[in-house]
Coordinates of C-alpha atoms and ligand atoms in Angstrom, one line a residue:
M1 CA 30.3 -238.4 -197.5
C2 CA 32.7 -240.5 -195.4
T3 CA 35.0 -238.0 -193.7
T4 CA 37.4 -240.7 -192.6
C5 CA 38.7 -241.1 -196.2
G6 CA 36.5 -238.5 -198.1
C7 CA 34.8 -241.2 -200.1
G8 CA 31.2 -241.6 -201.1
H9 CA 28.3 -239.6 -202.4
P10 CA 24.8 -240.5 -201.1
E11 CA 23.2 -239.9 -204.6
Q12 CA 25.3 -242.9 -205.9
V13 CA 23.8 -245.4 -203.4
R14 CA 21.5 -247.9 -204.8
I15 CA 19.3 -250.1 -202.6
G16 CA 18.3 -253.2 -204.6
E17 CA 15.1 -255.3 -204.5
L18 CA 14.4 -258.6 -202.9
Q19 CA 14.7 -260.3 -206.3
H20 CA 17.6 -259.4 -208.6
T21 CA 16.7 -258.3 -212.1
H22 CA 19.5 -257.3 -214.4
S23 CA 19.0 -253.8 -215.8
H24 CA 20.6 -252.7 -219.0
S25 CA 22.7 -250.0 -217.4
E26 CA 24.1 -252.5 -214.9
H27 CA 26.0 -254.2 -217.7
Q28 CA 27.6 -251.0 -218.8
S29 CA 30.7 -249.7 -217.1
A30 CA 29.6 -247.5 -214.1
V31 CA 33.1 -246.4 -213.2
K32 CA 34.1 -242.9 -214.5
M33 CA 37.5 -241.4 -214.1
P34 CA 37.4 -238.1 -212.1
D35 CA 38.0 -234.9 -214.0
F36 CA 41.2 -233.4 -212.5
S37 CA 41.3 -230.5 -215.1
Q38 CA 39.4 -228.2 -212.8
S39 CA 41.6 -229.0 -209.8
V40 CA 42.2 -226.1 -207.5
F41 CA 45.8 -227.2 -207.1
H42 CA 46.5 -226.0 -210.6
S43 CA 45.9 -222.4 -209.6
M44 CA 47.0 -222.3 -206.0
K45 CA 50.5 -221.2 -205.1
P46 CA 50.2 -220.1 -201.4
S47 CA 53.2 -219.0 -199.2
I48 CA 54.2 -221.4 -196.5
H49 CA 52.4 -219.3 -193.8
E50 CA 49.2 -218.9 -195.8
H51 CA 49.4 -222.7 -196.4
A52 CA 49.7 -223.5 -192.7
G53 CA 46.8 -221.3 -191.8
E54 CA 44.6 -222.9 -194.5
Q55 CA 45.6 -226.3 -193.3
D56 CA 44.5 -225.4 -189.8
N57 CA 41.1 -224.2 -191.0
T58 CA 40.7 -227.2 -193.2
Q59 CA 41.4 -229.5 -190.2
K60 CA 38.9 -227.7 -188.1
R61 CA 36.2 -227.8 -190.9
L62 CA 36.9 -231.6 -191.4
L63 CA 36.6 -232.3 -187.7
K64 CA 33.3 -230.4 -187.6
I65 CA 32.0 -232.3 -190.7
E66 CA 33.1 -235.6 -189.2
Q67 CA 31.3 -234.9 -185.9
D68 CA 28.1 -233.9 -187.8
V69 CA 28.3 -237.0 -190.1
L70 CA 28.9 -239.5 -187.2
G71 CA 26.4 -237.7 -184.9
K72 CA 23.7 -238.0 -187.6
N73 CA 24.6 -241.6 -188.3
N74 CA 24.4 -242.5 -184.5
R75 CA 20.9 -241.0 -184.3
I76 CA 19.7 -243.2 -187.2
A77 CA 21.6 -246.2 -185.8
D78 CA 19.6 -245.7 -182.5
S79 CA 16.4 -245.7 -184.4
N80 CA 17.5 -248.9 -186.2
R81 CA 18.3 -250.4 -182.9
N82 CA 14.8 -249.6 -181.6
L83 CA 13.3 -251.2 -184.7
F84 CA 15.5 -254.3 -184.2
N85 CA 14.4 -254.6 -180.6
Y86 CA 10.8 -254.1 -181.5
L87 CA 11.1 -257.0 -184.0
N88 CA 13.3 -259.0 -181.6
L89 CA 15.7 -259.2 -184.5
T90 CA 19.3 -260.1 -183.6
V91 CA 21.7 -258.3 -185.9
F92 CA 25.4 -258.9 -186.7
N93 CA 27.6 -256.7 -188.8
L94 CA 30.3 -258.7 -190.6
V95 CA 33.4 -256.6 -191.4
S96 CA 36.7 -257.5 -193.1
S97 CA 39.0 -256.6 -195.9
P98 CA 37.9 -257.7 -199.4
G99 CA 37.8 -261.5 -200.0
S100 CA 38.5 -262.8 -196.5
G101 CA 35.4 -265.0 -196.7
K102 CA 32.3 -263.1 -195.4
T103 CA 29.9 -264.4 -198.0
S104 CA 31.3 -267.9 -197.9
L105 CA 30.9 -267.9 -194.1
L106 CA 27.4 -266.6 -194.5
T107 CA 26.2 -269.2 -197.0
A108 CA 27.7 -272.0 -194.8
T109 CA 26.0 -270.4 -191.7
L110 CA 22.6 -270.0 -193.5
N111 CA 22.6 -273.5 -194.8
S112 CA 22.9 -274.7 -191.2
L113 CA 20.5 -272.3 -189.6
K114 CA 17.8 -271.5 -192.1
N115 CA 15.5 -274.4 -191.2
D116 CA 15.5 -273.4 -187.5
R117 CA 15.4 -269.6 -187.6
N118 CA 14.1 -266.9 -189.9
C119 CA 17.3 -265.5 -191.4
Y120 CA 17.9 -262.3 -193.5
V121 CA 20.9 -260.7 -195.1
I122 CA 21.7 -257.1 -196.2
E123 CA 24.7 -257.2 -198.5
G124 CA 27.0 -254.2 -199.0
D125 CA 29.3 -253.8 -202.0
Q126 CA 30.4 -250.9 -204.2
Q127 CA 29.0 -252.6 -207.3
T128 CA 27.2 -255.9 -208.4
E129 CA 24.5 -258.1 -206.9
N130 CA 26.9 -261.1 -206.8
D131 CA 26.9 -261.6 -203.1
A132 CA 23.1 -261.1 -202.7
D133 CA 22.6 -263.7 -205.5
R134 CA 24.9 -266.1 -203.6
I135 CA 22.8 -265.6 -200.5
R136 CA 19.5 -266.0 -202.3
A137 CA 20.7 -269.3 -203.7
T138 CA 20.5 -270.6 -200.1
G139 CA 16.8 -269.6 -200.1
V140 CA 17.4 -266.8 -197.6
P141 CA 16.0 -263.3 -198.5
A142 CA 18.8 -260.7 -199.3
I143 CA 18.9 -257.1 -200.2
Q144 CA 21.9 -255.7 -202.0
V145 CA 23.1 -252.2 -201.2
N146 CA 25.5 -250.8 -203.8
T147 CA 27.5 -247.9 -202.3
G148 CA 29.0 -246.6 -205.5
K149 CA 32.2 -244.9 -204.4
G150 CA 31.3 -245.3 -200.7
C151 CA 33.6 -247.6 -198.7
H152 CA 31.2 -248.6 -195.9
L153 CA 27.5 -249.1 -195.1
D154 CA 25.9 -246.4 -192.9
A155 CA 22.8 -246.5 -190.7
Q156 CA 20.5 -244.7 -193.3
M157 CA 21.3 -247.4 -195.9
I158 CA 20.3 -250.1 -193.4
S159 CA 17.1 -248.2 -192.5
D160 CA 16.2 -248.0 -196.3
A161 CA 17.1 -251.7 -196.9
M162 CA 14.9 -252.7 -193.9
M163 CA 11.9 -251.1 -195.6
K164 CA 12.3 -253.5 -198.5
L165 CA 13.4 -256.5 -196.4
R166 CA 10.4 -256.3 -194.0
P167 CA 11.7 -259.2 -191.8
Q168 CA 9.4 -261.2 -189.5
E169 CA 9.8 -261.1 -185.7
N170 CA 12.4 -263.2 -183.8
G171 CA 14.8 -263.6 -186.7
L172 CA 18.5 -263.2 -187.3
L173 CA 19.8 -260.5 -189.6
F174 CA 23.4 -260.6 -191.0
I175 CA 24.8 -257.4 -192.5
E176 CA 27.8 -258.0 -194.8
N177 CA 29.7 -254.7 -194.9
V178 CA 31.8 -253.4 -197.8
G179 CA 35.2 -255.1 -197.8
N180 CA 37.4 -252.5 -196.0
L181 CA 39.2 -252.7 -192.6
V182 CA 39.1 -249.0 -192.0
C183 CA 35.8 -246.9 -192.4
P184 CA 33.2 -249.5 -191.4
S185 CA 34.6 -249.5 -187.9
E186 CA 33.3 -246.0 -187.3
F187 CA 29.7 -246.5 -188.4
D188 CA 27.3 -247.9 -186.0
L189 CA 24.4 -249.6 -187.9
G190 CA 22.4 -250.4 -184.8
E191 CA 23.8 -254.0 -184.7
K192 CA 24.2 -256.2 -181.6
A193 CA 27.9 -256.8 -182.5
K194 CA 30.5 -256.4 -185.1
V195 CA 32.3 -259.6 -186.1
V196 CA 35.6 -259.1 -187.9
I197 CA 36.8 -261.8 -190.2
L198 CA 40.5 -262.1 -190.9
S199 CA 41.8 -264.8 -193.2
V200 CA 45.1 -266.4 -192.7
T201 CA 46.4 -265.2 -196.1
E202 CA 46.3 -261.6 -194.9
G203 CA 49.1 -261.7 -192.3
E204 CA 49.1 -261.8 -188.5
D205 CA 50.0 -258.1 -188.1
K206 CA 46.6 -256.8 -189.4
P207 CA 45.0 -256.3 -185.9
L208 CA 47.9 -253.9 -185.1
K209 CA 47.8 -252.1 -188.5
Y210 CA 44.0 -251.6 -188.4
P211 CA 43.4 -251.5 -184.6
H212 CA 40.0 -249.6 -184.8
M213 CA 38.3 -252.4 -186.5
F214 CA 39.5 -255.0 -184.0
A215 CA 38.8 -252.7 -181.1
A216 CA 35.2 -252.3 -182.3
S217 CA 34.5 -256.0 -182.8
K218 CA 33.2 -258.5 -180.2
L219 CA 34.5 -261.5 -182.1
M220 CA 37.4 -262.2 -184.5
I221 CA 36.9 -265.1 -186.9
L222 CA 40.2 -266.4 -188.2
N223 CA 39.1 -267.9 -191.6
K224 CA 40.7 -270.1 -194.2
V225 CA 42.6 -272.2 -191.6
D226 CA 42.5 -275.0 -194.1
L227 CA 45.3 -273.1 -195.9
L228 CA 47.6 -272.9 -192.8
P229 CA 49.8 -275.9 -193.9
Y230 CA 50.8 -273.9 -197.0
L231 CA 51.4 -270.5 -195.4
K232 CA 53.8 -268.8 -193.1
F233 CA 51.2 -267.5 -190.6
D234 CA 51.6 -267.5 -186.8
V235 CA 48.1 -268.1 -185.3
E236 CA 49.2 -267.5 -181.7
K237 CA 50.9 -264.2 -182.7
C238 CA 47.8 -263.1 -184.6
I239 CA 45.5 -263.8 -181.6
E240 CA 48.0 -262.0 -179.3
N241 CA 48.0 -259.0 -181.6
A242 CA 44.2 -258.9 -181.6
K243 CA 44.1 -259.0 -177.8
R244 CA 46.6 -256.2 -177.6
V245 CA 44.2 -253.9 -179.2
N246 CA 41.1 -255.5 -177.7
P247 CA 41.7 -257.7 -174.6
Q248 CA 38.0 -258.7 -174.6
I249 CA 37.9 -259.9 -178.2
E250 CA 36.8 -263.5 -178.6
V251 CA 38.4 -265.7 -181.3
I252 CA 37.1 -268.6 -183.4
Q253 CA 39.4 -270.4 -185.9
L254 CA 37.4 -271.6 -188.9
S255 CA 37.3 -272.7 -192.5
A256 CA 34.2 -271.7 -194.4
A257 CA 35.4 -274.0 -197.2
T258 CA 35.7 -277.2 -195.2
G259 CA 33.3 -276.4 -192.3
E260 CA 36.1 -276.8 -189.7
G261 CA 35.2 -274.7 -186.6
L262 CA 31.7 -273.8 -188.0
Q263 CA 30.0 -275.4 -185.0
D264 CA 31.9 -273.0 -182.7
W265 CA 30.6 -270.0 -184.6
L266 CA 27.0 -271.5 -184.6
N267 CA 27.3 -272.0 -180.8
W268 CA 28.5 -268.4 -180.4
L269 CA 25.5 -267.1 -182.4
Q270 CA 23.2 -269.3 -180.2
Q271 CA 24.6 -267.6 -177.1
Ligands
GTP1 N1 40.6 -272.0 -198.9 C1 39.6 -271.3 -198.5 N2 39.1 -270.4 -199.3 C2 38.0 -269.7 -198.9 C3 37.5 -269.8 -197.6 N3 36.5 -268.9 -197.4 C4 36.4 -268.2 -198.6 N4 37.3 -268.7 -199.4 C5 37.5 -268.2 -200.8 O1 38.0 -266.8 -200.7 C6 37.4 -266.1 -201.8 C7 36.6 -264.9 -201.3 O2 35.5 -265.4 -200.6 P1 34.2 -264.5 -200.4 O3 33.3 -265.3 -199.5 O4 33.7 -264.0 -201.6 O5 34.9 -263.3 -199.6 P2 34.2 -261.9 -199.1 O6 34.8 -261.5 -197.9 O7 32.7 -262.1 -199.1 O8 34.6 -261.0 -200.3 P3 34.0 -259.5 -200.7 O9 32.5 -259.5 -200.4 O10 34.4 -259.3 -202.1 O11 34.8 -258.5 -199.7 C8 36.6 -267.1 -202.6 O12 37.4 -267.6 -203.7 C9 36.3 -268.2 -201.6 O13 36.0 -269.4 -202.2 C10 38.1 -270.8 -196.7 O14 37.8 -271.0 -195.5 N5 39.2 -271.5 -197.2
MG2 MG1 31.2 -260.9 -200.0

């Protein structure tokens, strides 16, 4: 369970195969409405004092669970890191809100790099193999992790996906996290760096509204710059906002659609 937002149940996580085969159940609706009929709130009418005491205990319990969850994740992330080092695998964790262009950036990147380096991708989404299919179309191996109700990838999911991916030494591994600017910032996967992708359609205030993600990232890619002529988006202000929460953050302006700025990103990866 993610204690940041309370989402996710490990039993719903599905790690796919290297090749996608459509199962019958995948085509059926997997989303079920929760049953609120048993909700404890129906029967609870505490006094204000009782309520305050309960809230205190609940806060303490939540803090304890969060420490346990993140502690366990960090231990598995360390073991992932050891494996990545052993394989001399360079790993980047791509994070962003839904639709900012992670998969588009990855396909453009892989088409440029795949002939020179062994590249691999682990894709994270709540449902569907769509993104892994888009990656495989470039000829690069990809494993899809479906997190069900979960809003982020965790280190155990990456460890499980690695068992199926079995990458060769000296390669590059890209992890595309679930589209979400909140929870993925807290979960170390063992990566070398987090790269946050922000598209110009999202507004220049996002680094201030979601500071943890921008603080945890080494690089911010400002994507979809081809759309700037049609939008009211202040690039300088956005970069200033990102540097307010993380003075060290590097910035690359890019369009995954036109290829503008792609070379800057490839140079950054090379470094
Ligand atoms: N104009 C423009 N559109 C882009 C660019 N990059 C991505 N898109 C479009 O943005 C939409 C979302 O792109 P994706 O690459 O699927 O975004 P994503 O971050 O992988 O999305 P999720 O995995 O669902 O979170 C698609 O319609 C892309 O064609 C860009 O640089 N310019
Ligand atoms: Mg995607």
